[in-house]
Amino acid sequence: MKILVLNCGSSSLKYQLFDMENESVLAKGICEKIGLDAPQMSHTPAGKDGFKDKKVVMPDHKAAVQLVIEALLDKEVGVISDMSEVDAVGHRVLHAGMHYSASVVVNDDVKRVIRECFDLGPLHNPANLIGIEACEALMPGTPNVAVFDTAFHQTMPEKAYMYAIPYEYFKKYDIRKYGFHGTSHSYVSKRAIDFGKLDPNNSKVIVCHLGNGASISAVVNGKCVDTSMGLTPLEGLIMGTRCGDIDPAVVQYIANKEGKSVDEVLNILNKKSGVAGVSGVSSDFRDLEKASNEGNERAKLAFDMFIYKVAKTVGGYIAAMNGVDCIAFTAGLGENDGKARAAVCSYLEFLGVKLDDEMNKLRGKEMVISTEDSKVKVLVIPTNEELAIARETLALI
């Protein structure tokens, strides 16, 4: 059973082809700058030399899917002889609103829902739908599965997902917290229970997905009860370029002072804020650390603000769950930055959290970084959203 996983962004397409007999990756790659100047593609087949940053003609996502198919079939860098070997395609889809709370085989109704949620995910949902329709055209008869980024969080109770705005806006427009990074939170929380040897029916796990985009989830017995992102990915933690939680009146205040529209201010809060906006250096935490070590006070402030917000959110979720068994760090920063993990955990010493300093220096591997006498297990679980999508797809077909 072979499953192709596609993750279409606004101007990119990531892909992996899995052999689900042993969950091995047969090939993976990325198409970048789709529809922009100088598009390029990288392709890595298992056991062969592929290519990196190859200049290609890629005016749209359909052309990108065609290039992926050609690479998979290529005599030199390909890994299959015919596309009939691909049994299904799993698609990461950002937003399903309140329509779907689980992954689903794509049909006309699914595509209608994805289209209706364009305004909730303007950068991703249109690209996600284009990817699905491209596969339908280029791979007729092959099932497509939509794996929604919001689905894992649909188990949140009303008290967690409702906003204290006039109820009519919820009824009319479905304005509520949805949460994102759901595929990652689902995979990591399940793996944390297994790897951490917790009771799946009596477990309280916090997942810290920390990177340029960052979110936290509270998971009780495998089900999400709260998460930090909201109607859009702008809510919650301070991120690379996103501001996270702020007083909503800031939008009006900046608009009035700067003579900008609401849309222009939201663009600033999404793309020019976060640690990049505070530091004036970069959205990359590696650049922040370098600048901070060189005495840049704004870079240090940006990092400290980020850690403080993460720690406060973790603390809030411990209260929401009335306890915690395990805290799992994942994603680029969570998997690779021991300094960031230690900084977050320093706020949790009152809970009896103790880190093994030597283990915490390690990067990018599945491991326990807490000491044996720590009252809360602290884990690093590298996320694997593509494998999670492949598993969801396999289960449905």
mmCIF file of N, CA and C in Angstrom, residues 230-326:
data_model
loop_
_atom_site.group_PDB
_atom_site.id
_atom_site.type_symbol
_atom_site.label_atom_id
_atom_site.label_comp_id
_atom_site.label_asym_id
_atom_site.label_seq_id
_atom_site.Cartn_x
_atom_site.Cartn_y
_atom_site.Cartn_z
ATOM 1 N N GLY A 230 -6.542 30.212 17.621
ATOM 2 C CA GLY A 230 -7.963 30.484 17.712
ATOM 3 C C GLY A 230 -8.738 30.350 16.420
ATOM 4 N N LEU A 231 -9.522 31.366 16.112
ATOM 5 C CA LEU A 231 -10.247 31.419 14.834
ATOM 6 C C LEU A 231 -9.254 31.335 13.686
ATOM 7 N N THR A 232 -8.095 31.983 13.888
ATOM 8 C CA THR A 232 -6.984 31.939 12.941
ATOM 9 C C THR A 232 -5.719 31.589 13.723
ATOM 10 N N PRO A 233 -4.612 31.346 13.028
ATOM 11 C CA PRO A 233 -3.353 31.052 13.732
ATOM 12 C C PRO A 233 -2.727 32.262 14.414
ATOM 13 N N LEU A 234 -3.365 33.425 14.382
ATOM 14 C CA LEU A 234 -2.787 34.625 14.979
ATOM 15 C C LEU A 234 -2.906 34.629 16.503
ATOM 16 N N GLU A 235 -3.918 33.957 17.037
ATOM 17 C CA GLU A 235 -4.127 33.943 18.487
ATOM 18 C C GLU A 235 -3.108 33.053 19.180
ATOM 19 N N GLY A 236 -2.828 33.370 20.442
ATOM 20 C CA GLY A 236 -2.042 32.456 21.258
ATOM 21 C C GLY A 236 -0.655 32.952 21.560
ATOM 22 N N LEU A 237 0.340 32.093 21.311
ATOM 23 C CA LEU A 237 1.725 32.388 21.652
ATOM 24 C C LEU A 237 2.301 33.489 20.767
ATOM 25 N N ILE A 238 3.317 34.161 21.262
ATOM 26 C CA ILE A 238 4.172 34.972 20.399
ATOM 27 C C ILE A 238 4.881 34.004 19.452
ATOM 28 N N MET A 239 5.000 34.374 18.177
ATOM 29 C CA MET A 239 5.616 33.475 17.197
ATOM 30 C C MET A 239 6.705 34.206 16.438
ATOM 31 N N GLY A 240 7.150 33.632 15.339
ATOM 32 C CA GLY A 240 8.209 34.241 14.559
ATOM 33 C C GLY A 240 7.851 35.632 14.082
ATOM 34 N N THR A 241 6.699 35.733 13.406
ATOM 35 C CA THR A 241 6.239 37.038 12.913
ATOM 36 C C THR A 241 4.831 37.378 13.373
ATOM 37 N N ARG A 242 4.156 36.480 14.099
ATOM 38 C CA ARG A 242 2.803 36.739 14.590
ATOM 39 C C ARG A 242 2.849 37.254 16.021
ATOM 40 N N CYS A 243 1.944 38.191 16.325
ATOM 41 C CA CYS A 243 1.964 38.833 17.642
ATOM 42 C C CYS A 243 1.405 37.950 18.744
ATOM 43 N N GLY A 244 0.521 36.994 18.412
ATOM 44 C CA GLY A 244 -0.147 36.230 19.453
ATOM 45 C C GLY A 244 -1.182 37.085 20.161
ATOM 46 N N ASP A 245 -1.501 36.738 21.399
ATOM 47 C CA ASP A 245 -2.553 37.443 22.155
ATOM 48 C C ASP A 245 -2.186 38.902 22.395
ATOM 49 N N ILE A 246 -3.084 39.810 22.014
ATOM 50 C CA ILE A 246 -2.933 41.229 22.351
ATOM 51 C C ILE A 246 -4.325 41.799 22.632
ATOM 52 N N ASP A 247 -4.369 42.988 23.223
ATOM 53 C CA ASP A 247 -5.616 43.711 23.389
ATOM 54 C C ASP A 247 -6.172 44.030 21.991
ATOM 55 N N PRO A 248 -7.394 43.591 21.658
ATOM 56 C CA PRO A 248 -7.948 43.872 20.329
ATOM 57 C C PRO A 248 -7.980 45.355 19.968
ATOM 58 N N ALA A 249 -8.036 46.216 20.975
ATOM 59 C CA ALA A 249 -8.068 47.651 20.713
ATOM 60 C C ALA A 249 -6.773 48.149 20.090
ATOM 61 N N VAL A 250 -5.689 47.352 20.184
ATOM 62 C CA VAL A 250 -4.427 47.737 19.555
ATOM 63 C C VAL A 250 -4.607 47.903 18.046
ATOM 64 N N VAL A 251 -5.465 47.065 17.457
ATOM 65 C CA VAL A 251 -5.702 47.145 16.009
ATOM 66 C C VAL A 251 -6.253 48.517 15.636
ATOM 67 N N GLN A 252 -7.287 48.933 16.332
ATOM 68 C CA GLN A 252 -7.882 50.247 16.069
ATOM 69 C C GLN A 252 -6.893 51.362 16.350
ATOM 70 N N TYR A 253 -6.142 51.239 17.425
ATOM 71 C CA TYR A 253 -5.216 52.297 17.825
ATOM 72 C C TYR A 253 -4.132 52.514 16.762
ATOM 73 N N ILE A 254 -3.540 51.411 16.291
ATOM 74 C CA ILE A 254 -2.517 51.516 15.250
ATOM 75 C C ILE A 254 -3.129 52.065 13.960
ATOM 76 N N ALA A 255 -4.332 51.563 13.608
ATOM 77 C CA ALA A 255 -4.988 52.021 12.379
ATOM 78 C C ALA A 255 -5.202 53.532 12.409
ATOM 79 N N ASN A 256 -5.665 54.041 13.544
ATOM 80 C CA ASN A 256 -5.919 55.481 13.661
ATOM 81 C C ASN A 256 -4.617 56.286 13.653
ATOM 82 N N LYS A 257 -3.613 55.822 14.376
ATOM 83 C CA LYS A 257 -2.354 56.559 14.475
ATOM 84 C C LYS A 257 -1.568 56.543 13.160
ATOM 85 N N GLU A 258 -1.627 55.408 12.444
ATOM 86 C CA GLU A 258 -0.820 55.241 11.241
ATOM 87 C C GLU A 258 -1.600 55.473 9.944
ATOM 88 N N GLY A 259 -2.912 55.720 10.078
ATOM 89 C CA GLY A 259 -3.723 55.905 8.877
ATOM 90 C C GLY A 259 -3.808 54.656 8.029
ATOM 91 N N LYS A 260 -3.917 53.506 8.677
ATOM 92 C CA LYS A 260 -3.967 52.221 7.969
ATOM 93 C C LYS A 260 -5.333 51.582 8.113
ATOM 94 N N SER A 261 -5.659 50.702 7.192
ATOM 95 C CA SER A 261 -6.906 49.950 7.274
ATOM 96 C C SER A 261 -6.740 48.787 8.246
ATOM 97 N N VAL A 262 -7.860 48.185 8.643
ATOM 98 C CA VAL A 262 -7.811 47.004 9.512
ATOM 99 C C VAL A 262 -7.007 45.892 8.842
ATOM 100 N N ASP A 263 -7.238 45.681 7.545
ATOM 101 C CA ASP A 263 -6.507 44.636 6.823
ATOM 102 C C ASP A 263 -5.007 44.889 6.855
ATOM 103 N N GLU A 264 -4.610 46.150 6.704
ATOM 104 C CA GLU A 264 -3.182 46.475 6.737
ATOM 105 C C GLU A 264 -2.589 46.210 8.114
ATOM 106 N N VAL A 265 -3.323 46.557 9.168
ATOM 107 C CA VAL A 265 -2.817 46.306 10.525
ATOM 108 C C VAL A 265 -2.726 44.810 10.787
ATOM 109 N N LEU A 266 -3.712 44.051 10.358
ATOM 110 C CA LEU A 266 -3.666 42.602 10.560
ATOM 111 C C LEU A 266 -2.504 41.986 9.802
ATOM 112 N N ASN A 267 -2.179 42.525 8.655
ATOM 113 C CA ASN A 267 -1.017 42.045 7.919
ATOM 114 C C ASN A 267 0.255 42.282 8.735
ATOM 115 N N ILE A 268 0.334 43.437 9.397
ATOM 116 C CA ILE A 268 1.478 43.735 10.266
ATOM 117 C C ILE A 268 1.539 42.756 11.434
ATOM 118 N N LEU A 269 0.384 42.492 12.043
ATOM 119 C CA LEU A 269 0.345 41.593 13.200
ATOM 120 C C LEU A 269 0.662 40.157 12.823
ATOM 121 N N ASN A 270 0.392 39.778 11.575
ATOM 122 C CA ASN A 270 0.680 38.431 11.098
ATOM 123 C C ASN A 270 2.106 38.269 10.599
ATOM 124 N N LYS A 271 2.616 39.286 9.902
ATOM 125 C CA LYS A 271 3.851 39.107 9.140
ATOM 126 C C LYS A 271 5.026 39.957 9.606
ATOM 127 N N LYS A 272 4.767 40.947 10.478
ATOM 128 C CA LYS A 272 5.853 41.845 10.851
ATOM 129 C C LYS A 272 5.975 42.011 12.368
ATOM 130 N N SER A 273 5.366 41.123 13.107
ATOM 131 C CA SER A 273 5.341 41.231 14.567
ATOM 132 C C SER A 273 6.099 40.064 15.197
ATOM 133 N N GLY A 274 5.630 39.562 16.313
ATOM 134 C CA GLY A 274 6.296 38.437 16.968
ATOM 135 C C GLY A 274 7.711 38.787 17.385
ATOM 136 N N VAL A 275 8.558 37.766 17.461
ATOM 137 C CA VAL A 275 9.943 38.014 17.884
ATOM 138 C C VAL A 275 10.700 38.826 16.849
ATOM 139 N N ALA A 276 10.285 38.729 15.575
ATOM 140 C CA ALA A 276 10.926 39.548 14.541
ATOM 141 C C ALA A 276 10.636 41.025 14.780
ATOM 142 N N GLY A 277 9.383 41.346 15.091
ATOM 143 C CA GLY A 277 9.006 42.730 15.312
ATOM 144 C C GLY A 277 9.627 43.322 16.558
ATOM 145 N N VAL A 278 9.695 42.543 17.631
ATOM 146 C CA VAL A 278 10.273 43.038 18.876
ATOM 147 C C VAL A 278 11.789 43.197 18.749
ATOM 148 N N SER A 279 12.434 42.191 18.179
ATOM 149 C CA SER A 279 13.900 42.189 18.134
ATOM 150 C C SER A 279 14.459 43.092 17.047
ATOM 151 N N GLY A 280 13.731 43.198 15.941
ATOM 152 C CA GLY A 280 14.281 43.897 14.792
ATOM 153 C C GLY A 280 15.390 43.112 14.116
ATOM 154 N N VAL A 281 15.554 41.851 14.505
ATOM 155 C CA VAL A 281 16.646 41.024 14.002
ATOM 156 C C VAL A 281 16.141 39.986 13.002
ATOM 157 N N SER A 282 15.248 39.115 13.464
ATOM 158 C CA SER A 282 14.848 37.973 12.641
ATOM 159 C C SER A 282 13.698 37.240 13.319
ATOM 160 N N SER A 283 13.001 36.418 12.524
ATOM 161 C CA SER A 283 12.004 35.509 13.082
ATOM 162 C C SER A 283 12.622 34.162 13.437
ATOM 163 N N ASP A 284 13.891 33.982 13.099
ATOM 164 C CA ASP A 284 14.604 32.729 13.343
ATOM 165 C C ASP A 284 15.235 32.787 14.737
ATOM 166 N N PHE A 285 14.885 31.838 15.576
ATOM 167 C CA PHE A 285 15.378 31.862 16.952
ATOM 168 C C PHE A 285 16.894 31.657 17.034
ATOM 169 N N ARG A 286 17.491 31.046 16.031
ATOM 170 C CA ARG A 286 18.944 30.902 16.012
ATOM 171 C C ARG A 286 19.605 32.272 15.845
ATOM 172 N N ASP A 287 19.004 33.110 15.010
ATOM 173 C CA ASP A 287 19.525 34.467 14.852
ATOM 174 C C ASP A 287 19.334 35.284 16.126
ATOM 175 N N LEU A 288 18.191 35.052 16.808
ATOM 176 C CA LEU A 288 17.949 35.758 18.066
ATOM 177 C C LEU A 288 19.000 35.392 19.113
ATOM 178 N N GLU A 289 19.321 34.123 19.206
ATOM 179 C CA GLU A 289 20.300 33.679 20.196
ATOM 180 C C GLU A 289 21.669 34.286 19.907
ATOM 181 N N LYS A 290 22.055 34.295 18.626
ATOM 182 C CA LYS A 290 23.350 34.869 18.242
ATOM 183 C C LYS A 290 23.394 36.357 18.606
ATOM 184 N N ALA A 291 22.313 37.083 18.250
ATOM 185 C CA ALA A 291 22.275 38.517 18.537
ATOM 186 C C ALA A 291 22.256 38.781 20.039
ATOM 187 N N SER A 292 21.520 37.961 20.772
ATOM 188 C CA SER A 292 21.443 38.112 22.220
ATOM 189 C C SER A 292 22.812 37.898 22.863
ATOM 190 N N ASN A 293 23.532 36.879 22.385
ATOM 191 C CA ASN A 293 24.870 36.604 22.908
ATOM 192 C C ASN A 293 25.849 37.735 22.610
ATOM 193 N N GLU A 294 25.537 38.498 21.561
ATOM 194 C CA GLU A 294 26.388 39.632 21.184
ATOM 195 C C GLU A 294 25.962 40.911 21.891
ATOM 196 N N GLY A 295 24.970 40.800 22.792
ATOM 197 C CA GLY A 295 24.578 41.946 23.587
ATOM 198 C C GLY A 295 23.372 42.709 23.094
ATOM 199 N N ASN A 296 22.658 42.158 22.128
ATOM 200 C CA ASN A 296 21.464 42.824 21.602
ATOM 201 C C ASN A 296 20.321 42.646 22.610
ATOM 202 N N GLU A 297 19.962 43.726 23.299
ATOM 203 C CA GLU A 297 18.955 43.648 24.353
ATOM 204 C C GLU A 297 17.561 43.359 23.804
ATOM 205 N N ARG A 298 17.244 43.884 22.625
ATOM 206 C CA ARG A 298 15.920 43.612 22.048
ATOM 207 C C ARG A 298 15.773 42.141 21.649
ATOM 208 N N ALA A 299 16.849 41.548 21.184
ATOM 209 C CA ALA A 299 16.805 40.115 20.854
ATOM 210 C C ALA A 299 16.570 39.294 22.119
ATOM 211 N N LYS A 300 17.255 39.671 23.202
ATOM 212 C CA LYS A 300 17.064 38.977 24.477
ATOM 213 C C LYS A 300 15.635 39.167 24.979
ATOM 214 N N LEU A 301 15.113 40.389 24.849
ATOM 215 C CA LEU A 301 13.744 40.663 25.278
ATOM 216 C C LEU A 301 12.745 39.822 24.501
ATOM 217 N N ALA A 302 12.918 39.718 23.189
ATOM 218 C CA ALA A 302 11.999 38.933 22.354
ATOM 219 C C ALA A 302 11.978 37.478 22.792
ATOM 220 N N PHE A 303 13.163 36.911 23.052
ATOM 221 C CA PHE A 303 13.249 35.515 23.509
ATOM 222 C C PHE A 303 12.591 35.357 24.867
ATOM 223 N N ASP A 304 12.872 36.277 25.782
ATOM 224 C CA ASP A 304 12.288 36.199 27.125
ATOM 225 C C ASP A 304 10.766 36.309 27.076
ATOM 226 N N MET A 305 10.246 37.193 26.226
ATOM 227 C CA MET A 305 8.788 37.334 26.068
ATOM 228 C C MET A 305 8.168 36.034 25.562
ATOM 229 N N PHE A 306 8.819 35.428 24.584
ATOM 230 C CA PHE A 306 8.321 34.166 24.017
ATOM 231 C C PHE A 306 8.268 33.079 25.080
ATOM 232 N N ILE A 307 9.365 32.899 25.810
ATOM 233 C CA ILE A 307 9.432 31.857 26.840
ATOM 234 C C ILE A 307 8.380 32.108 27.918
ATOM 235 N N TYR A 308 8.241 33.358 28.340
ATOM 236 C CA TYR A 308 7.277 33.712 29.379
ATOM 237 C C TYR A 308 5.855 33.357 28.958
ATOM 238 N N LYS A 309 5.511 33.652 27.702
ATOM 239 C CA LYS A 309 4.171 33.348 27.205
ATOM 240 C C LYS A 309 3.945 31.836 27.116
ATOM 241 N N VAL A 310 4.965 31.106 26.670
ATOM 242 C CA VAL A 310 4.847 29.640 26.622
ATOM 243 C C VAL A 310 4.609 29.092 28.022
ATOM 244 N N ALA A 311 5.415 29.535 28.986
ATOM 245 C CA ALA A 311 5.306 29.031 30.355
ATOM 246 C C ALA A 311 3.951 29.364 30.965
ATOM 247 N N LYS A 312 3.452 30.593 30.720
ATOM 248 C CA LYS A 312 2.136 30.963 31.251
ATOM 249 C C LYS A 312 1.034 30.089 30.649
ATOM 250 N N THR A 313 1.146 29.803 29.372
ATOM 251 C CA THR A 313 0.125 28.975 28.721
ATOM 252 C C THR A 313 0.173 27.549 29.251
ATOM 253 N N VAL A 314 1.366 27.009 29.400
ATOM 254 C CA VAL A 314 1.507 25.667 29.983
ATOM 255 C C VAL A 314 0.890 25.647 31.378
ATOM 256 N N GLY A 315 1.194 26.664 32.171
ATOM 257 C CA GLY A 315 0.641 26.722 33.527
ATOM 258 C C GLY A 315 -0.869 26.794 33.529
ATOM 259 N N GLY A 316 -1.426 27.560 32.607
ATOM 260 C CA GLY A 316 -2.880 27.660 32.501
ATOM 261 C C GLY A 316 -3.521 26.333 32.137
ATOM 262 N N TYR A 317 -2.862 25.586 31.257
ATOM 263 C CA TYR A 317 -3.427 24.298 30.842
ATOM 264 C C TYR A 317 -3.294 23.244 31.934
ATOM 265 N N ILE A 318 -2.249 23.353 32.763
ATOM 266 C CA ILE A 318 -2.151 22.457 33.907
ATOM 267 C C ILE A 318 -3.340 22.695 34.836
ATOM 268 N N ALA A 319 -3.688 23.963 35.036
ATOM 269 C CA ALA A 319 -4.866 24.275 35.853
ATOM 270 C C ALA A 319 -6.143 23.763 35.196
ATOM 271 N N ALA A 320 -6.255 23.943 33.875
ATOM 272 C CA ALA A 320 -7.463 23.506 33.157
ATOM 273 C C ALA A 320 -7.669 22.000 33.259
ATOM 274 N N MET A 321 -6.563 21.235 33.260
ATOM 275 C CA MET A 321 -6.658 19.776 33.342
ATOM 276 C C MET A 321 -6.593 19.276 34.781
ATOM 277 N N ASN A 322 -6.355 20.196 35.725
ATOM 278 C CA ASN A 322 -6.187 19.831 37.135
ATOM 279 C C ASN A 322 -5.032 18.849 37.303
ATOM 280 N N GLY A 323 -3.930 19.166 36.643
ATOM 281 C CA GLY A 323 -2.735 18.335 36.765
ATOM 282 C C GLY A 323 -2.107 18.074 35.414
ATOM 283 N N VAL A 324 -0.942 17.443 35.420
ATOM 284 C CA VAL A 324 -0.258 17.063 34.181
ATOM 285 C C VAL A 324 0.664 15.887 34.470
ATOM 286 N N ASP A 325 0.689 14.951 33.538
ATOM 287 C CA ASP A 325 1.585 13.800 33.647
ATOM 288 C C ASP A 325 2.845 13.979 32.815
ATOM 289 N N CYS A 326 2.684 14.694 31.695
ATOM 290 C CA CYS A 326 3.774 14.747 30.724
ATOM 291 C C CYS A 326 3.708 16.044 29.939
#
